[in-house]
mmCIF file of C-alpha atoms in Angstrom:
data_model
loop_
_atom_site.group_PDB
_atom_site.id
_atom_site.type_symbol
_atom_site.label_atom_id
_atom_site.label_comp_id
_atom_site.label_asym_id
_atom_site.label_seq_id
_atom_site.Cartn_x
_atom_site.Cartn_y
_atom_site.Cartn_z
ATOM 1 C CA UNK A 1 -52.874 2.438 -42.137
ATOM 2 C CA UNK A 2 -52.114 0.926 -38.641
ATOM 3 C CA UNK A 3 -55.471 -0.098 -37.019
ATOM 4 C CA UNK A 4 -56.675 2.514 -34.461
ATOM 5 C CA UNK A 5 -58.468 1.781 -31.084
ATOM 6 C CA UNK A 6 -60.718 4.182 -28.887
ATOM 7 C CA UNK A 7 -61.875 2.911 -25.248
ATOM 8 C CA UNK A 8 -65.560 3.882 -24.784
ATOM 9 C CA UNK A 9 -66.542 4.082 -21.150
ATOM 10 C CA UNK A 10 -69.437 5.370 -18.209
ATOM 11 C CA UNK A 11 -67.063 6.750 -15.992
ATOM 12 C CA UNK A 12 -69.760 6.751 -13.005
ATOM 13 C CA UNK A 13 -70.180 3.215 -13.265
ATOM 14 C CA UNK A 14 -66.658 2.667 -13.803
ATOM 15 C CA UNK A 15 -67.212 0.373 -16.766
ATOM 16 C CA UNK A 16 -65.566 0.639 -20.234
ATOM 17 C CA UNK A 17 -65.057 -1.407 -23.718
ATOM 18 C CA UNK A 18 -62.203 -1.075 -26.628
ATOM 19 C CA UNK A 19 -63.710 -0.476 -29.845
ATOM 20 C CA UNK A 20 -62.033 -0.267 -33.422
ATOM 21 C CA UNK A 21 -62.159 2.590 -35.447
ATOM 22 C CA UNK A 22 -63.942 1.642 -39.152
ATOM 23 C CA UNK A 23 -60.871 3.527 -41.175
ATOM 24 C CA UNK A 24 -61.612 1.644 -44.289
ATOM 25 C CA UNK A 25 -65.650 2.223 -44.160
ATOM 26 C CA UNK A 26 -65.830 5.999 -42.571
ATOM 27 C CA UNK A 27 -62.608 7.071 -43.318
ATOM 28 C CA UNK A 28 -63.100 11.005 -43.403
ATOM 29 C CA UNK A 29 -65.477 10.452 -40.296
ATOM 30 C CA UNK A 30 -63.087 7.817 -37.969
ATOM 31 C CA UNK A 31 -59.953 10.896 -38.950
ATOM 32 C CA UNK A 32 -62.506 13.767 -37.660
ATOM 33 C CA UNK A 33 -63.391 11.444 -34.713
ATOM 34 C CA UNK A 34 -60.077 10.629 -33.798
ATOM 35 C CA UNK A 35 -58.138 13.948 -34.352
ATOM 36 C CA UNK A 36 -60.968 15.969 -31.995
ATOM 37 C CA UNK A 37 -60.575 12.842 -28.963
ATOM 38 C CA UNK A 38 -61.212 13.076 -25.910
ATOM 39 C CA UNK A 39 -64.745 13.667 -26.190
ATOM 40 C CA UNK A 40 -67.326 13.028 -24.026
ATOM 41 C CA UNK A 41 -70.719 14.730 -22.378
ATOM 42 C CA UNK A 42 -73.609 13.569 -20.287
ATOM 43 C CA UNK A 43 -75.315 10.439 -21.303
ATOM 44 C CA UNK A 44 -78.672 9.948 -22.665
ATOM 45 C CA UNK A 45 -80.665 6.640 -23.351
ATOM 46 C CA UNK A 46 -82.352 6.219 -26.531
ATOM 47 C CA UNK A 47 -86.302 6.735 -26.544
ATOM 48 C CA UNK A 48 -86.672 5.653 -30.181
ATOM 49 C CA UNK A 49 -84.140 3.540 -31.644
ATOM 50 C CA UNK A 50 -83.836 1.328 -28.376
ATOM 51 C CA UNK A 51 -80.654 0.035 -27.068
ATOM 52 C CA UNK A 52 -78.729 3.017 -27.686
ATOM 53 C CA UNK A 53 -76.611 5.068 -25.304
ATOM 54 C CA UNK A 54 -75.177 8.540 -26.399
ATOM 55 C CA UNK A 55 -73.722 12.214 -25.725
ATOM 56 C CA UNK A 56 -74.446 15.250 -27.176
ATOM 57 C CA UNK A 57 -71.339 16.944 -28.364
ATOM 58 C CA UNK A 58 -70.816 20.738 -29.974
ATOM 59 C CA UNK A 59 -69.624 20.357 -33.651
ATOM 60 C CA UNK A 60 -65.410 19.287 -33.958
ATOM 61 C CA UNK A 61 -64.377 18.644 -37.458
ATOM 62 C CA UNK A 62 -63.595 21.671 -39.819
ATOM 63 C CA UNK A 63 -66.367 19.872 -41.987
ATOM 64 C CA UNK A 64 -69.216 17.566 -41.003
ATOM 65 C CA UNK A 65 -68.652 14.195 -43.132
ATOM 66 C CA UNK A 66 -70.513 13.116 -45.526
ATOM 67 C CA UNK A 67 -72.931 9.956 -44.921
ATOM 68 C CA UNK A 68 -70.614 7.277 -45.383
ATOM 69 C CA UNK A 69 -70.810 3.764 -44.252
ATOM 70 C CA UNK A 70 -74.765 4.194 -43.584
ATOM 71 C CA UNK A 71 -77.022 2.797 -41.469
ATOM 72 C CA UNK A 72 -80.454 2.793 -40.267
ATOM 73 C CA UNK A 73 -80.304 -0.444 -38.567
ATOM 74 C CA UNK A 74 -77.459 -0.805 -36.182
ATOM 75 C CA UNK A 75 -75.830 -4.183 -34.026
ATOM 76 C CA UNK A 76 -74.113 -4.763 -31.025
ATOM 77 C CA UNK A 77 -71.219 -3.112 -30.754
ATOM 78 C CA UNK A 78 -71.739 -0.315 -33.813
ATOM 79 C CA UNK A 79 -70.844 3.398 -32.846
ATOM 80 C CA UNK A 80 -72.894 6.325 -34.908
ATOM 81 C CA UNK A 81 -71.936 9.404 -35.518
ATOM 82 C CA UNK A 82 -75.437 11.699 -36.295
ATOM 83 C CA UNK A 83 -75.267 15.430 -37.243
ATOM 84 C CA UNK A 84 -78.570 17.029 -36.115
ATOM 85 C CA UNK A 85 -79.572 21.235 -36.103
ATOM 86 C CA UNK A 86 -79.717 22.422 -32.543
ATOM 87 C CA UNK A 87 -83.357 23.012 -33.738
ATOM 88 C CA UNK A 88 -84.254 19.241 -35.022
ATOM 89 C CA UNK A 89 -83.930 18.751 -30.863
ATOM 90 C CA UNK A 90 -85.586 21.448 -29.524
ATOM 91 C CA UNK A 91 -88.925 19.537 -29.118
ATOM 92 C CA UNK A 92 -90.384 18.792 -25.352
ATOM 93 C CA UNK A 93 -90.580 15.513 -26.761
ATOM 94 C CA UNK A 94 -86.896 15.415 -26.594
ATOM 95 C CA UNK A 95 -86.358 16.392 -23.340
ATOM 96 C CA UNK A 96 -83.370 18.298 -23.083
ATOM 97 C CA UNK A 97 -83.925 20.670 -25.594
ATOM 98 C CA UNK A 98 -82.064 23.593 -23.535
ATOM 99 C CA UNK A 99 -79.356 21.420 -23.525
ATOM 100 C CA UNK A 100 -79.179 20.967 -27.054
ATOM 101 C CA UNK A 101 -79.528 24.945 -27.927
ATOM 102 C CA UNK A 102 -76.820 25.477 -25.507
ATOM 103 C CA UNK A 103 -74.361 22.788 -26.826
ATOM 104 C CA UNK A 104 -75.774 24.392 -30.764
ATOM 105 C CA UNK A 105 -75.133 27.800 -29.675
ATOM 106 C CA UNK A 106 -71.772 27.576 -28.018
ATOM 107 C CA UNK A 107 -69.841 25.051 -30.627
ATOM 108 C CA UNK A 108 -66.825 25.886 -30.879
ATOM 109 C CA UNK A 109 -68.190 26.418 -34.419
ATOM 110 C CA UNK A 110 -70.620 28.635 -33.764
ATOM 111 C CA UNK A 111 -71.855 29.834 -36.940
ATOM 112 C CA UNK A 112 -73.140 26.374 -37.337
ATOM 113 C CA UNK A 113 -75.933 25.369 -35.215
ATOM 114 C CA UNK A 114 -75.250 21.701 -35.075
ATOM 115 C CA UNK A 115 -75.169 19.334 -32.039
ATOM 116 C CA UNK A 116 -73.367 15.908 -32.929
ATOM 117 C CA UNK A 117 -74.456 12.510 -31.486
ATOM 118 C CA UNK A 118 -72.098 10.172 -30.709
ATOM 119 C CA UNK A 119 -73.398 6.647 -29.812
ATOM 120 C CA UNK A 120 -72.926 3.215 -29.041
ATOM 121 C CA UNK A 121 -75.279 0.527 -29.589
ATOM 122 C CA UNK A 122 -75.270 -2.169 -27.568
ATOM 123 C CA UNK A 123 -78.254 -4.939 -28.211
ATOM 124 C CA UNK A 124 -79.776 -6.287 -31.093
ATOM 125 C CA UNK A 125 -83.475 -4.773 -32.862
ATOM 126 C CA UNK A 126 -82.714 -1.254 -33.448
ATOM 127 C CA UNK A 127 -84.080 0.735 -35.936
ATOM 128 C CA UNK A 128 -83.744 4.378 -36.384
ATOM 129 C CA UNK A 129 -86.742 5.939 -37.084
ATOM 130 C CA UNK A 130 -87.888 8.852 -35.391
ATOM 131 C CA UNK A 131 -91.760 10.114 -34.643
ATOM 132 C CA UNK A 132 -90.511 13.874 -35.613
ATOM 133 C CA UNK A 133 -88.075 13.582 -38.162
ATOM 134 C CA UNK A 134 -88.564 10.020 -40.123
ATOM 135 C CA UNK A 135 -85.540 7.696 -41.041
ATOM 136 C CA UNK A 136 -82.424 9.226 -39.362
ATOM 137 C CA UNK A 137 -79.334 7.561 -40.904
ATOM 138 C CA UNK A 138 -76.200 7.235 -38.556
ATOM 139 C CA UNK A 139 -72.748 6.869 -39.844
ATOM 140 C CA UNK A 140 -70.889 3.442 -38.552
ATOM 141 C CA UNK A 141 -67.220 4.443 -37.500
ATOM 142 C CA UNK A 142 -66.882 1.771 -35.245
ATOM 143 C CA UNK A 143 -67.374 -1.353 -33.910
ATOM 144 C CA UNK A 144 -66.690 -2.470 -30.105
ATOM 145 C CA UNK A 145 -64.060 -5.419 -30.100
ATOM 146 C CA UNK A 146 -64.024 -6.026 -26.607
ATOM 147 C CA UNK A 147 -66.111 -5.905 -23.534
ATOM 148 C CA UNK A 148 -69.349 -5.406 -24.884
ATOM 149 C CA UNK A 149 -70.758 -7.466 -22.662
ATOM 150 C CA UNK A 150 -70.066 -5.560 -19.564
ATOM 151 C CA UNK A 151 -71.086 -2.015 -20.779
ATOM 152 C CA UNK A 152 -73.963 -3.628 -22.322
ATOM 153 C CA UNK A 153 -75.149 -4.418 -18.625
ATOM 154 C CA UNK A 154 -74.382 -1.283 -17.377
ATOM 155 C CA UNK A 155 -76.599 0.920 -20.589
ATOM 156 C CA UNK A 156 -79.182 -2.172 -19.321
ATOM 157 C CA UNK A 157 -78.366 -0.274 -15.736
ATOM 158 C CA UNK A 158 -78.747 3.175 -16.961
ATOM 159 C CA UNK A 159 -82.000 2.641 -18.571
ATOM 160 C CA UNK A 160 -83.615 1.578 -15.604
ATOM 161 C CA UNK A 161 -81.802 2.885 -12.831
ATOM 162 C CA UNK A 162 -81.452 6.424 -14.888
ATOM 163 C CA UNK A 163 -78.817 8.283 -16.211
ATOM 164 C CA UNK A 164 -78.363 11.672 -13.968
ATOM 165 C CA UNK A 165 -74.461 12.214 -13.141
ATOM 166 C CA UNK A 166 -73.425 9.583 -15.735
ATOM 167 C CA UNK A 167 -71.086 10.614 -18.846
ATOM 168 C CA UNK A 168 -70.497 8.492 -21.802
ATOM 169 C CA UNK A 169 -66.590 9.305 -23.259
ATOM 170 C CA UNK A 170 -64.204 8.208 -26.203
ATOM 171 C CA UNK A 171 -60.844 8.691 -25.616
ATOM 172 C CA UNK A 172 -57.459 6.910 -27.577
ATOM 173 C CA UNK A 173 -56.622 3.374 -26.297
#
């Protein structure tokens, strides 16, 4: 198989990067990922596993894949995929649990009440534990090839300067 390439961006602050899709580690996930882009929703900044940017997506594959390619301790550069109940994130601790009933609710899915979590990690020292829930294993898809540097200076910018009116997408490169 031909190697495939997303771009990842923050539209808002007009900054992007190119990453590689993982096809020969999270091969069912990368095709689910790929055949369901563009995708793309408001951007949140990780509370718990640290430098961690991600959207909040309603479920798009006809199955969610299995754990492959697991990780609970993500690099520079790694995109996670995360399937979580609309309920795991209905905690004030959270946040934005309306937001995540809502996205839950209205899946295009809807029988399933599942929000997915796409994210991009873009520092070193994460680890993905969570206060609620314990270990939370993410599924590596990809891996930024190109201009990590730049959006990681801009997720830098979004955790202190905030993330209101910001969206995080993945679209085909």
């Amino acid at each position: 198989m031909a190697e495939r390439f997303i771009e990842v961006s923050l539209d808002k602050r007009g900054v992007s990067c190119t990453a590689k899709l993982l096809d020969d580690r999270a091969p069912i996930t990368c095709e689910a990922v790929w055949n369901a882009l563009p995708l793309g929703g408001d951007v949140y900044h990780a509370k718990y596993a640290r430098n961690e940017i991600y959207a909040l997506i309603p479920p798009f594959a006809p199955e969610e894949p299995p754990l492959e390619n697991p990780t609970i301790t993500p690099i520079p550069g790694d995109l996670c995929y995360f399937t979580f109940t609309n309920t795991q994130l209905n905690t004030s601790s959270y946040g934005y649990e309306a937001a995540a009933e809502q996205r839950g609710g209205q899946a295009a899915h809807a029988t399933r009440s599942t929000v997915i979590d796409l994210a991009l990690f873009y520092e070193r020292n994460n680890l993905l534990i969570n206060g609620d829930a314990g270990w939370v294993p993410g599924i590596v898809w990809g891996a930024v090839v190109d201009g990590l540097d730049r959006m990681a200076e801009a997720c830098q910018d979004l955790w202190r300067a905030g993330a209101l009116g910001e969206t995080l997408n993945f679209r085909r490169a």
